[in-house]
Coordinates of C-alpha atoms and ligand atoms in Angstrom, one line a residue:
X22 CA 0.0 0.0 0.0
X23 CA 1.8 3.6 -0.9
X24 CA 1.4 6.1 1.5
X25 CA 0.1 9.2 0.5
X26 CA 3.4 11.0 -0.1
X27 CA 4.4 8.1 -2.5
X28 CA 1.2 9.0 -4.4
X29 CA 2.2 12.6 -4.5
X30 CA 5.9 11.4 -5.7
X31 CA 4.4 9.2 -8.3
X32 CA 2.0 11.4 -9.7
X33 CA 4.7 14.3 -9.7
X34 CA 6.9 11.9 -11.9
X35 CA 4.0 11.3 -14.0
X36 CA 3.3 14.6 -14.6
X37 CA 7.4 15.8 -15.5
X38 CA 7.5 13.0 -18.0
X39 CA 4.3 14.4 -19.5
X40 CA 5.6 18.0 -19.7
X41 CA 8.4 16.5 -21.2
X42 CA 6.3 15.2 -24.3
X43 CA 4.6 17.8 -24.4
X44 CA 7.4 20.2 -24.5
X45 CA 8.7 17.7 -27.4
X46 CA 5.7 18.1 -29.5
X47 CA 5.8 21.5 -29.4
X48 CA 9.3 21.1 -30.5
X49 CA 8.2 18.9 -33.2
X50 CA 5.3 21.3 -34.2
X51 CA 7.5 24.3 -34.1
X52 CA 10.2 22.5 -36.2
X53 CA 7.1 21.3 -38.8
X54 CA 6.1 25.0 -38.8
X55 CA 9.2 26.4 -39.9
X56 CA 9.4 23.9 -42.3
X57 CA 6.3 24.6 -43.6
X58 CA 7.1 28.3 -43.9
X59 CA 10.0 27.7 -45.3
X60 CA 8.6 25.3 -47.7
X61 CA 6.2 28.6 -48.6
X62 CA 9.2 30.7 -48.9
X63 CA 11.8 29.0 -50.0
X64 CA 12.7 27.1 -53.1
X65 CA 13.4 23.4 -52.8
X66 CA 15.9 22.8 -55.3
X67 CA 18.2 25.6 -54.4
X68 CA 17.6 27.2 -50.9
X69 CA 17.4 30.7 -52.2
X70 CA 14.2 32.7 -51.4
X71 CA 11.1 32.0 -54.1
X72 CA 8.9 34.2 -55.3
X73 CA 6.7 34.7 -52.4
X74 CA 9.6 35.8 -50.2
X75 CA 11.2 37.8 -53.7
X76 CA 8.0 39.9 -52.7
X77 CA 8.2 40.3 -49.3
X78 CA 12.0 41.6 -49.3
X79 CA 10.7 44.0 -51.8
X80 CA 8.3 45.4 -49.4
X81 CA 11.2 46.0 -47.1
X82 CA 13.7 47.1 -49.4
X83 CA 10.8 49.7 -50.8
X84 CA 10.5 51.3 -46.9
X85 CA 13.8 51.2 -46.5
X86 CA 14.3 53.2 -49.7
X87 CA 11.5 55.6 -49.0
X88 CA 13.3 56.2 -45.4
X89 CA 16.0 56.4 -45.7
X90 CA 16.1 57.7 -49.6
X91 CA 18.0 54.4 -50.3
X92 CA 17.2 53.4 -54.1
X93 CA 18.1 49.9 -55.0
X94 CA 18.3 47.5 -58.5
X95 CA 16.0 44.9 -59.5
X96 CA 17.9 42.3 -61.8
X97 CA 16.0 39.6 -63.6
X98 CA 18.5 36.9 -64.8
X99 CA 17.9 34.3 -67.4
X100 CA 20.6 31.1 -67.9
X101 CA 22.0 31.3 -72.0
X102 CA 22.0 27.5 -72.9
X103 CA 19.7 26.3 -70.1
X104 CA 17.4 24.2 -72.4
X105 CA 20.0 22.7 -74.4
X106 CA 21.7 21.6 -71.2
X107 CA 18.5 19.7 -70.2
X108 CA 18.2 18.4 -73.5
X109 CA 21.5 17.3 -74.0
X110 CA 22.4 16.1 -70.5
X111 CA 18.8 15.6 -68.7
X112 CA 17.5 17.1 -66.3
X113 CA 19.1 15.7 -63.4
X114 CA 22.1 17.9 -65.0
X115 CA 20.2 21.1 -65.6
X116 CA 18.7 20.8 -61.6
X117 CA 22.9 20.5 -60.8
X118 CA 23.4 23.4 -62.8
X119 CA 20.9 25.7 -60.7
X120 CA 22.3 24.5 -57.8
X121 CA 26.0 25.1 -58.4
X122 CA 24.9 28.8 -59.9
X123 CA 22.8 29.5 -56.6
X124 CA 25.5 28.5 -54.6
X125 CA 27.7 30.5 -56.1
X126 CA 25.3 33.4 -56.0
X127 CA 25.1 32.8 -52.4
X128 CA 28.7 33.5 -52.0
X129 CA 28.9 36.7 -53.8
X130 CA 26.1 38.4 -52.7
X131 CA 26.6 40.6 -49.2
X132 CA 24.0 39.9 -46.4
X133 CA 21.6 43.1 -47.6
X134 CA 21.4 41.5 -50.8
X135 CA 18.2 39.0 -51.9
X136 CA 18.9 36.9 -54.8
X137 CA 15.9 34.7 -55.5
X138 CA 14.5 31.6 -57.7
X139 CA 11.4 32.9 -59.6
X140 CA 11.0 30.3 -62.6
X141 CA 12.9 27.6 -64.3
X142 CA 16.1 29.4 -65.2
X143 CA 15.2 32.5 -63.8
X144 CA 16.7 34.6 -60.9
X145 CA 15.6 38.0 -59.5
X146 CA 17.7 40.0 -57.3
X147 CA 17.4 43.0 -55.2
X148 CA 20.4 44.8 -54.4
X149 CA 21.3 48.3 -52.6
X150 CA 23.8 50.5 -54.7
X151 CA 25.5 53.8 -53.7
X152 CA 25.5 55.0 -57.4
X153 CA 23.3 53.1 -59.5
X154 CA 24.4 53.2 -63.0
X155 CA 28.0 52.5 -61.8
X156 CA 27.6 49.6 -59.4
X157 CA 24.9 47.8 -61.3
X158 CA 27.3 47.4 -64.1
X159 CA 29.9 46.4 -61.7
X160 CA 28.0 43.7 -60.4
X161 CA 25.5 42.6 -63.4
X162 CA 29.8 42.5 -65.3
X163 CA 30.8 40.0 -62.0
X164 CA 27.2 37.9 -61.4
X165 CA 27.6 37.3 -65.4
X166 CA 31.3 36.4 -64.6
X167 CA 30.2 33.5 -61.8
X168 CA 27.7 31.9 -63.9
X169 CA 29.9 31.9 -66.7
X170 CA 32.4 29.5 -65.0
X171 CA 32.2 26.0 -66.4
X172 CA 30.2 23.8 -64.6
X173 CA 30.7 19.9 -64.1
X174 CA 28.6 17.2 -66.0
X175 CA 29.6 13.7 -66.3
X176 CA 33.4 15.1 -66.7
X177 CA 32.4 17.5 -69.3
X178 CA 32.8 21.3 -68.3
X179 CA 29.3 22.8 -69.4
X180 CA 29.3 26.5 -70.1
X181 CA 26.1 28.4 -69.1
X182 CA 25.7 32.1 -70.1
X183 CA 23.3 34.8 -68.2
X184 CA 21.3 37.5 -69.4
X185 CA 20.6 40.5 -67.1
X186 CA 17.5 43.0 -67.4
X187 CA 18.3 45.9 -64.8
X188 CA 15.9 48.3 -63.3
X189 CA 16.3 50.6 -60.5
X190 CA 13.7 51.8 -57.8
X191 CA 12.3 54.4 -57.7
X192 CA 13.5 55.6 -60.9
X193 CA 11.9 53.3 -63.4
X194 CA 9.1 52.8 -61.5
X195 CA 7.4 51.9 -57.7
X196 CA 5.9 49.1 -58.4
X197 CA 7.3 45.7 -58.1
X198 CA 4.8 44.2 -61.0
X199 CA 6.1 47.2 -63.5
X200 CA 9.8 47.0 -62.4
X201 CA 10.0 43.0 -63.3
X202 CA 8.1 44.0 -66.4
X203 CA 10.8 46.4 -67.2
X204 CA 13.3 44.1 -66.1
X205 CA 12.1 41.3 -68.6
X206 CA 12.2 43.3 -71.4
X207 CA 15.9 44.3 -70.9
X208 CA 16.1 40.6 -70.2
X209 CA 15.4 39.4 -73.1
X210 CA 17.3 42.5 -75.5
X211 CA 20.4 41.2 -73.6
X212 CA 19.7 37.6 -74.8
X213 CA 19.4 38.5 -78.2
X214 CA 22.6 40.6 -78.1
X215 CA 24.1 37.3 -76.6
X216 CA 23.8 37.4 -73.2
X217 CA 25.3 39.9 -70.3
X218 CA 23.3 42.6 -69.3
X219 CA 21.3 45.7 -70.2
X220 CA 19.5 48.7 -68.1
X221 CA 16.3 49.3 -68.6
X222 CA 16.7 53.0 -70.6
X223 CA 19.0 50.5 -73.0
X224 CA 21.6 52.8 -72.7
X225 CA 24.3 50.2 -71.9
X226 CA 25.8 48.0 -73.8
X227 CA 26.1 43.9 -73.4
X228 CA 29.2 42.8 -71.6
X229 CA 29.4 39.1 -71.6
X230 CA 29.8 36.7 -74.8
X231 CA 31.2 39.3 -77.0
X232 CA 30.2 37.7 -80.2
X233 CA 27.2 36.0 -81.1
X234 CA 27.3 33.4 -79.4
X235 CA 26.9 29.8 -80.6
X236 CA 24.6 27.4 -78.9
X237 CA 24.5 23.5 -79.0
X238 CA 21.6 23.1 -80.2
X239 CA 22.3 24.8 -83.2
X240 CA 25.5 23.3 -84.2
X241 CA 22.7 20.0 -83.9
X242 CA 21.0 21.9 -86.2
X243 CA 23.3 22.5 -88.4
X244 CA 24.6 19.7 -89.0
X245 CA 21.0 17.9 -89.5
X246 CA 20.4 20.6 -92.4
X247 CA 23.8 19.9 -93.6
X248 CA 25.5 23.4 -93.1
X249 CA 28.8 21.4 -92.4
X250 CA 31.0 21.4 -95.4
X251 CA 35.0 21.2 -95.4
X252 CA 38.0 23.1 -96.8
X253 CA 41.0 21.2 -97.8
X254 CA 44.3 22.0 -97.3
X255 CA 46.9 20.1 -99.7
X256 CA 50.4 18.2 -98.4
X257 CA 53.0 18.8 -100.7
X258 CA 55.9 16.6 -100.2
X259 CA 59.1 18.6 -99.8
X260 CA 61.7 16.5 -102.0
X261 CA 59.7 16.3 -104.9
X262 CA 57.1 19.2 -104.3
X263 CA 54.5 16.8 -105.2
X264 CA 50.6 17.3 -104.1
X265 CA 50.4 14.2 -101.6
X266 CA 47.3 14.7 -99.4
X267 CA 44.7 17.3 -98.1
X268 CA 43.6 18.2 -94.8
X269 CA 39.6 18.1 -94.5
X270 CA 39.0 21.3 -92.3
X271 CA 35.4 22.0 -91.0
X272 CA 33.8 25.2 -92.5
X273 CA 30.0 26.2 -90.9
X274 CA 28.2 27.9 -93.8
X275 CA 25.7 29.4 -90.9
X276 CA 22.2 31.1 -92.9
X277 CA 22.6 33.3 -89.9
X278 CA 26.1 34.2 -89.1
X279 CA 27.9 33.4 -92.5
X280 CA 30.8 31.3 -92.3
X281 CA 31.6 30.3 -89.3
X282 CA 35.3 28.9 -88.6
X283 CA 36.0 25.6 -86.8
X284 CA 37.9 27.5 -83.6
X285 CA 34.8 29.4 -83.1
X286 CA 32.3 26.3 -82.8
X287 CA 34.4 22.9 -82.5
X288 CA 35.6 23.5 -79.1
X289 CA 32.3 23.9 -77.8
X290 CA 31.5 20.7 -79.9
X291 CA 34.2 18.8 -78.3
X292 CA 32.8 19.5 -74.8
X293 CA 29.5 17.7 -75.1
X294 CA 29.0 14.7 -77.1
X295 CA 27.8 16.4 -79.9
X296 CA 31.1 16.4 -81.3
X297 CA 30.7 12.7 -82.9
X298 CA 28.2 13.7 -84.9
X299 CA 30.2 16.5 -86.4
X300 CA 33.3 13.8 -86.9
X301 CA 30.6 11.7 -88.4
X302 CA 30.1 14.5 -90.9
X303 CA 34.0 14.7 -91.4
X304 CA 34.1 11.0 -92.2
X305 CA 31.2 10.6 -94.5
X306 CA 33.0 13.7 -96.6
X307 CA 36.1 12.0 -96.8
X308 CA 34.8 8.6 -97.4
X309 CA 32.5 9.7 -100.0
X310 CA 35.6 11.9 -101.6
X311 CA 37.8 9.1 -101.7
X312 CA 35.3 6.6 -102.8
X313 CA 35.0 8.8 -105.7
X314 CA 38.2 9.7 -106.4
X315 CA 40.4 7.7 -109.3
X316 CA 42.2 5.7 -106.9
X317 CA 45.4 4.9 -109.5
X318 CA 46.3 7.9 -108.1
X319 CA 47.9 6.6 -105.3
X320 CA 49.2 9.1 -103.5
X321 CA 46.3 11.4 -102.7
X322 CA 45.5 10.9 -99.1
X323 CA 42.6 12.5 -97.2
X324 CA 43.3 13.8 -93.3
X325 CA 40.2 14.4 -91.0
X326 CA 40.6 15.9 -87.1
X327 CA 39.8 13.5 -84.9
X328 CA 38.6 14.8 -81.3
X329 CA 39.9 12.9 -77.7
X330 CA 36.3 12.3 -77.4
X331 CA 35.0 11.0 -81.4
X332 CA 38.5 8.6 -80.1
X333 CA 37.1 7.7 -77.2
X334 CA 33.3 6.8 -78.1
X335 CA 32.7 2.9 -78.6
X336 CA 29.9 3.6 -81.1
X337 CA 32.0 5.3 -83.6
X338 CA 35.3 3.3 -83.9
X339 CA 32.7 0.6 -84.4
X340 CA 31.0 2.6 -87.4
X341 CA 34.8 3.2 -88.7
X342 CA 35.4 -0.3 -88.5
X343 CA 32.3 -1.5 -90.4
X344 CA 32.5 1.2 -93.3
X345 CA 36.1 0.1 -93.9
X346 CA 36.6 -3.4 -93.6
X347 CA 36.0 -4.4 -96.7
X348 CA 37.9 -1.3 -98.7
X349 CA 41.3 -1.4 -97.6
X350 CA 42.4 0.3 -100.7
X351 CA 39.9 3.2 -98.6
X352 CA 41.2 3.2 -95.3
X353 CA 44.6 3.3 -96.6
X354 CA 44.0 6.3 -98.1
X355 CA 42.7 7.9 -95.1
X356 CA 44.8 9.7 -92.3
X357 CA 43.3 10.6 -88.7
X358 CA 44.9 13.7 -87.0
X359 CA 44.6 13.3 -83.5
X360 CA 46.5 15.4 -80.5
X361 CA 48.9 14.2 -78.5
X362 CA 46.6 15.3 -75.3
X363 CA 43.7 12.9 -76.9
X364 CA 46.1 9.9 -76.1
X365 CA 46.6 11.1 -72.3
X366 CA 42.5 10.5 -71.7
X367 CA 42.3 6.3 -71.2
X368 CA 46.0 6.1 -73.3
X369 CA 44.7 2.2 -73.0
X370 CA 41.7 2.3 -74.3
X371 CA 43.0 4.9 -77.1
X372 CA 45.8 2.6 -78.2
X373 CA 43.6 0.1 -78.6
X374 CA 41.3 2.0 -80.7
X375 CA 44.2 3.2 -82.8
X376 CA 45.3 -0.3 -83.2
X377 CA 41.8 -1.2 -84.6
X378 CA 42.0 1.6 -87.3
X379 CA 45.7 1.2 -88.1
X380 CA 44.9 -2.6 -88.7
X381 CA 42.3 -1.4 -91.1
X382 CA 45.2 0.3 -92.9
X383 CA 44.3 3.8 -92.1
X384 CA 46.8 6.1 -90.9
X385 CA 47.3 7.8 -87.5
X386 CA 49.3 11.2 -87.1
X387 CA 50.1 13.2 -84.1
X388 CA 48.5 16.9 -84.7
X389 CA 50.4 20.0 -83.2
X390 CA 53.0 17.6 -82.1
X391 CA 55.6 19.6 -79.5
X392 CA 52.9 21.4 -77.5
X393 CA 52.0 18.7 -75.2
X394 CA 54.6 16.1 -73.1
X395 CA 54.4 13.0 -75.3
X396 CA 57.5 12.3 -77.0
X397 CA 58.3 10.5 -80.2
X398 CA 60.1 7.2 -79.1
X399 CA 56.7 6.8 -77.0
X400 CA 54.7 7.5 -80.2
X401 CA 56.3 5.2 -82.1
X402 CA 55.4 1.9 -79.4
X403 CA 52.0 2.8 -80.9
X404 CA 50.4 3.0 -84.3
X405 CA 52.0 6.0 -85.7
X406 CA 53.1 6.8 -88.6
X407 CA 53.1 10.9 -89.0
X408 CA 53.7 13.9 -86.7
X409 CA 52.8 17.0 -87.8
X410 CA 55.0 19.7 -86.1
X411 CA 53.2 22.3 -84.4
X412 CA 52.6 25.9 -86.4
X413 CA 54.2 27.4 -83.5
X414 CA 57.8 26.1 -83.8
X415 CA 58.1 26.9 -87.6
X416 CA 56.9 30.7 -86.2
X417 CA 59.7 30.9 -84.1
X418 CA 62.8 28.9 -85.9
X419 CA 64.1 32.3 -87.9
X420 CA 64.0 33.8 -84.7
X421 CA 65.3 31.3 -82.2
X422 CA 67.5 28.6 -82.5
X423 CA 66.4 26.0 -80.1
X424 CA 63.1 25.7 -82.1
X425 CA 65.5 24.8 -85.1
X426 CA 67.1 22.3 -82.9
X427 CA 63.9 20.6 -82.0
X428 CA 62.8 20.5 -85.4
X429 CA 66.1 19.1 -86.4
X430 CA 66.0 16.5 -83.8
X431 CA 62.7 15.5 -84.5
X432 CA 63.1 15.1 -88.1
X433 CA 66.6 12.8 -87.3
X434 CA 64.4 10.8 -84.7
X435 CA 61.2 10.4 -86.9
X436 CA 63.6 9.1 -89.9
X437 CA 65.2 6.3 -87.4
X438 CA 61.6 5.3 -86.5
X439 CA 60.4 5.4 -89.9
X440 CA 58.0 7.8 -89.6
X441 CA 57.0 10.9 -91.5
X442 CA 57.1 14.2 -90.5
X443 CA 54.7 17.1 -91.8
X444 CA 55.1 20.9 -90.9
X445 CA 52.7 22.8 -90.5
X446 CA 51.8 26.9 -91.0
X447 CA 54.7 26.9 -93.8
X448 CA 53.8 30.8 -94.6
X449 CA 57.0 31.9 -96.7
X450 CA 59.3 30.6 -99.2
X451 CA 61.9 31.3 -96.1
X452 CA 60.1 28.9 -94.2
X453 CA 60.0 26.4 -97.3
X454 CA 63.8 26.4 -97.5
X455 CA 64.8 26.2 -93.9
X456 CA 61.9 22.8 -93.4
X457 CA 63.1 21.3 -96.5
X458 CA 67.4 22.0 -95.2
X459 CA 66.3 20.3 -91.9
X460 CA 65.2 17.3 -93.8
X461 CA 61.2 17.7 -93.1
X462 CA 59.4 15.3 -94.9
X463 CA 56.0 16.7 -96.2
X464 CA 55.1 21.0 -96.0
X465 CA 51.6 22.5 -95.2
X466 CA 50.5 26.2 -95.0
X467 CA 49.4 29.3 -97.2
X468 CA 52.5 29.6 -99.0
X469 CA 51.7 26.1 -100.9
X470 CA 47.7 26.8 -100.4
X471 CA 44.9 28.5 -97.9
X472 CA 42.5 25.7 -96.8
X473 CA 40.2 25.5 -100.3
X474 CA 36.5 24.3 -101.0
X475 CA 36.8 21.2 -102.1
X476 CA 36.4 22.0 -106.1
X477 CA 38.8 24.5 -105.9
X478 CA 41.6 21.8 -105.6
X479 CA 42.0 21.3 -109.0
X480 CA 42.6 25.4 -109.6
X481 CA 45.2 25.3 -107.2
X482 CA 47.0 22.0 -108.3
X483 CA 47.5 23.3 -111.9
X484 CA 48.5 27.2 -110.6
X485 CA 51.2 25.1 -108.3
X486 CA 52.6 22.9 -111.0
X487 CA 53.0 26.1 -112.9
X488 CA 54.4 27.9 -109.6
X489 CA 56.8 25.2 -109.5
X490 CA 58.5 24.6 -112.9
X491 CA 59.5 28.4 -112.6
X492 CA 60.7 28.5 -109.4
X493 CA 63.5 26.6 -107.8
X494 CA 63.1 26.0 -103.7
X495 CA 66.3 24.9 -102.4
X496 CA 68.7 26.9 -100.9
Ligands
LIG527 P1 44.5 22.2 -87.0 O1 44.1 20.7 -87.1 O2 45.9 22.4 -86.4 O3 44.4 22.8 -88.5 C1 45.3 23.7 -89.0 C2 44.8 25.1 -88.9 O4 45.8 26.0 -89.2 C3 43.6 25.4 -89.8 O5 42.8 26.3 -89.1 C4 44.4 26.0 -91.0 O6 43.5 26.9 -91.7 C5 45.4 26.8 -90.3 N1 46.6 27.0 -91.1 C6 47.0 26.3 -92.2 N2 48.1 26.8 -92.7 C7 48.4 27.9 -92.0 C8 49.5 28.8 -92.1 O7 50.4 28.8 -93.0 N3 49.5 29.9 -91.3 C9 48.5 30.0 -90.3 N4 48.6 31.0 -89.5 N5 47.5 29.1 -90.2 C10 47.5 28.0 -91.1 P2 41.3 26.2 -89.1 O8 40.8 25.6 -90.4 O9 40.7 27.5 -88.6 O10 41.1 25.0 -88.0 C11 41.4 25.2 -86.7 C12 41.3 24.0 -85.9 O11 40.0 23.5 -85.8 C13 42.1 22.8 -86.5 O12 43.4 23.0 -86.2 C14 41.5 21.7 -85.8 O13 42.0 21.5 -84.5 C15 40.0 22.1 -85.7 N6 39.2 21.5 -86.8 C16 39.1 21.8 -88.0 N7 38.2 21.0 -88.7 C17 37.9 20.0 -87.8 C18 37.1 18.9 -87.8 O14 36.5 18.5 -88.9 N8 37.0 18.1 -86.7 C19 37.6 18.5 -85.5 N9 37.5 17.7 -84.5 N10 38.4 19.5 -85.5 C20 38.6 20.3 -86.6
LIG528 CA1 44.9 19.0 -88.0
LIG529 CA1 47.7 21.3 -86.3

C-alpha cells in the first residue's frame, strides 16, 4: 500500500515526463512549422528565397528606400544555354546546374542582398547601390562572370551564359509588377545581343559573350540541315614538291552568321557529345571523296581531325570499322589527325582504338605535335606513322635557335623510326627552305595553299605545278 506521499511522488513523476512530451511536440510542431514556412518561402531545389519571399523583401527594401532615400536595382537573370543543357544532359544535370549557380550566388552576394529563384532558369535580385548606373554594371559585369564559369557534367565542363535586365527603384518605376516588367524586357534584349546585361533606358551595352554566341543546339541543327562542309588543305611533299594529301577542315556555312570557322564552334562541340556527330560529318565527306576519287592515283590521301572524345566513343570506332573493312584500298588512303593530349584520356583504351584503325590500314598522325609532353620514341610503341610539327615552332625557328634544334632532332628521330614528319603553318618561301634543309618530310600552310573548297583543288594543283616549274626551292 503507498502512503500518501508516495502517491504525490508518483504522480509528480508522472506529470514531469508528460511535460516532457509535451514540450517535445511542441518542438516537433514548431520545427514542422518552420518547415512549412520555409517550404512557402523558399525554393526546394536551391535554398534561395522563391517568389513569395522575392515579394516580401521587396516590401522592405521599398521602406527602407522611401526612409531612408536608399534606391536599390532589380535584376532579372535568365541562364544562355539552359534548355539545351536539359536536353542534352537531362534534367538531373540542368537541376545541378541551378544549384552550383545558386550556390555561387550565395557566395557573392553581401548579407543586404536577396537573390531569389522565380522560374525555371530564372533569378531575380534585389540589391542596394550607392551610385546606381556605376555599381549595377559592376556587379551585373561579375554575377555574369560567376555563372559563366564552367560547370561539371559527367566530366564535361558545361558552359552556361546569363542575361541580365536591370531596373532601379524608384526611378523606373514603384511598383514591383512594373519594375519585373521592365526588367524582362531588358532581359530578353540582352539575350538576343548574346547574353550579359542591359538597363532598362537600353543605354548600356552587353558585356558578356562578346560575339554572337553559338549554342549546341544549333550546331545540332546545323549539322542535321547539312551546313557542315569542309576546306582542304593540300600536303605537298618537300623532295619532290608533289601534291600528296589534303587536310579536311570543317567550315559552318551558318544562314545566320555566315561562315563560321572551326575555332569558333568545334571547341564547344568537343565539350559535349555532340562532337561525334560533327566527326561523323567529317568522315562521310572523306569517305565519300575518296570513294570517288580515281584511286590509280595513289598518292592522294585524305586527313580528318579526330577529337579525344569521337577517339574515345565505342559507337564510332565501331562505325569506322564497319565502313572500312571491306575497302582497304579506302582506309589506306585515309589519315586521322589526333592530339597528342587525346592519347593522355584512357591512353589504354586509345591505343587500342588506334590499333583497330591502323589494322584497317588507315593512318594515324600526331597533330600539333611539340605542345604537349608525349615524345616520339613513345609515339612510335604505338600505331604511328606521322607527326605534324606544331605551327608554333616553324613561327619561331628564324628567330630562335632552339626551335631549329627541336625540329632538327625531331626530323633525325622520326627518320630512325620510320615515320613521316609534316610541318605545319609553312607561310614563306623562307620557311619552305629552312623545313626542307632540316630534312622535313612533307610541307603545309598558305605559301603552298589556304584551306580550299573542295572544287577549288584542281585550280590550285594546276596554278602550283605552274608555280613550280618556274621556281627553284632549295637553298
Ligand atoms: P589544325 O588541325 O591544327 O588545323 C590547322 C589550322 O591551321 C587550320 O585552321 C588552318 O587553316 C590553319 N593554317 C593552315 N596553314 C596555315 C598557315 O600557313 N598559317 C597559319 N597562321 N595558319 C594556317 P582552321 O581551319 O581554322 O582550323 C582550326 C582547328 O579546328 C584545326 O586545327 C582543328 O583542330 C580544328 N578542326 C578543323 N576542322 C575540324 C574537324 O572537322 N573536326 C575536328 N575535331 N576539329 C577540326
Ligand atoms: Ca589537324
Ligand atoms: Ca595542327
Amino acid at each position: 500500500m503507498k502512503t500518501p506521499a508516495d502517491q504525490i511522488m508518483t504522480l509528480e513523476a508522472e506529470l514531469e515526463e508528460t511535460y516532457r512530451s509535451v514540450t517535445e511536440l511542441t518542438n516537433e510542431l514548431e520545427e514542422i512549422r518552420e518547415k512549412l514556412e520555409h517550404l512557402s518561402l523558399y525554393d526546394e531545389l536551391t535554398g534561395l528565397p522563391n517568389r513569395n519571399l522575392f515579394r516580401d523583401r521587396f516590401e522592405t527594401f521599398k521602406q527602407l528606400a522611401n526612409r531612408q532615400d536608399k534606391p536599390f536595382a532589380v535584376f532579372l537573370m535568365d541562364l544562355n544555354r539552359f534548355k539545351t543543357i536539359n536536353d542534352t544532359f537531362g534534367h538531373e544535370a540542368g537541376d545541378k546546374v541551378l544549384r552550383v549557380i545558386a550556390e555561387r550566388l550565395k557566395q557573392r552576394l553581401r548579407g543586404t542582398d536577396t537573390v531569389a529563384r522565380v522560374g525555371g532558369d530564372e533569378f531575380a535580385f534585389l540589391l542596394q547601390l550607392r551610385d546606381a548606373e556605376k555599381d549595377g554594371a559592376e556587379i551585373a559585369g561579375e554575377i555574369v562572370n560567376i555563372v559563366r564559369q564552367p560547370i561539371d557534367i559527367d566530366n564535361t565542363p558545361v558552359d552556361v551564359g546569363a542575361s541580365i535586365g536591370i531596373t532601379f527603384f524608384p526611378t523606373h518605376s514603384g511598383d514591383l509588377s512594373e519594375l519585373l516588367r521592365h526588367a524582362d524586357r531588358s532581359m530578353y534584349e540582352a539575350k538576343k545581343r548574346g547574353g550579359g546585361f542591359v538597363f532598362h533606358d537600353g543605354t548600356t551595352a552587353v558585356q558578356g559573350d562578346v560575339k554572337l554566341p553559338i549554342f549546341l543546339g544549333e550546331i545540332q541543327k546545323a549539322v542535321e540541315n547539312g551546313e557542315m562542309a569542309f576546306h582542304m588543305q593540300p600536303k605537298i611533299e618537300m623532295q619532290t614538291m608533289k601534291w600528296c594529301g589534303s587536310e579536311a577542315l570543317m567550315r559552318w556555312q551558318c544562314p545566320k552568321r555566315g561562315l563560321i570557322m572551326p575555332d569558333d564552334f568545334i571547341p564547344l562541340a568537343e565539350r559535349s557529345p555532340l562532337i561525334v556527330p560533327l566527326t561523323r560529318v567529317s568522315l562521310t565527306m572523306a569517305l565519300e571523296r575518296l570513294a570517288s576519287a580515281d584511286l590509280s592515283d595513289h598518292a592522294n590521301s585524305i586527313s580528318i581531325n579526330l577529337s579525344p572524345r569521337s577517339l574515345h566513343d565505342p559507337g564510332l570506332a565501331d562505325e569506322v570499322m564497319a565502313q572500312l573493312r571491306d575497302t582497304r584500298q579506302l582506309a589506306e588512303l585515309l589519315v586521322f589527325e589526333i592530339t597528342e593530349s587525346a592519347l593522355m584520356i584512357e591512353p589504354e583504351k586509345a591505343v587500342q582504338t588506334l590499333t583497330q584503325f591502323a589494322s584497317l590500314g588507315v593512318r594515324i598522325s600526331i597533330d600539333d605535335f611539340g605542345t604537349g609532353y608525349s615524345s616520339l620514341s613513345y609515339l612510335s610503341q604505338l600505331p604511328v606513322t606521322e607527326v605534324k610539327i606544331d605551327r608554333s615552332f616553324v613561327r619561331k625557328m628564324h628567330a630562335h635557335k632552339e626551335d631549329l634544334a627541336i625540329i632538327q632532332s625531331l626530323v633525325d628521330l622520326a627518320n630512325k623510326l620510320d615515320m613521316t614528319v609534316v610541318a605545319e603553318g609553312v607561310e614563306t618561301k623562307e620557311d619552305w627552305i629552312t623545313l626542307a634543309d632540316l630534312g622535313c618530310h612533307l610541307a603545309q600552310g598558305y605559301y603552298i595553299s589556304r584551306p580550299v573548297p573542295t572544287d577549288e583543288l584542281d585550280i590550285w594543283s594546276a596554278r602550283w605545278h605552274t608555280k613550280m616549274d618556274g621556281e627553284s626551292l632549295t637553298a
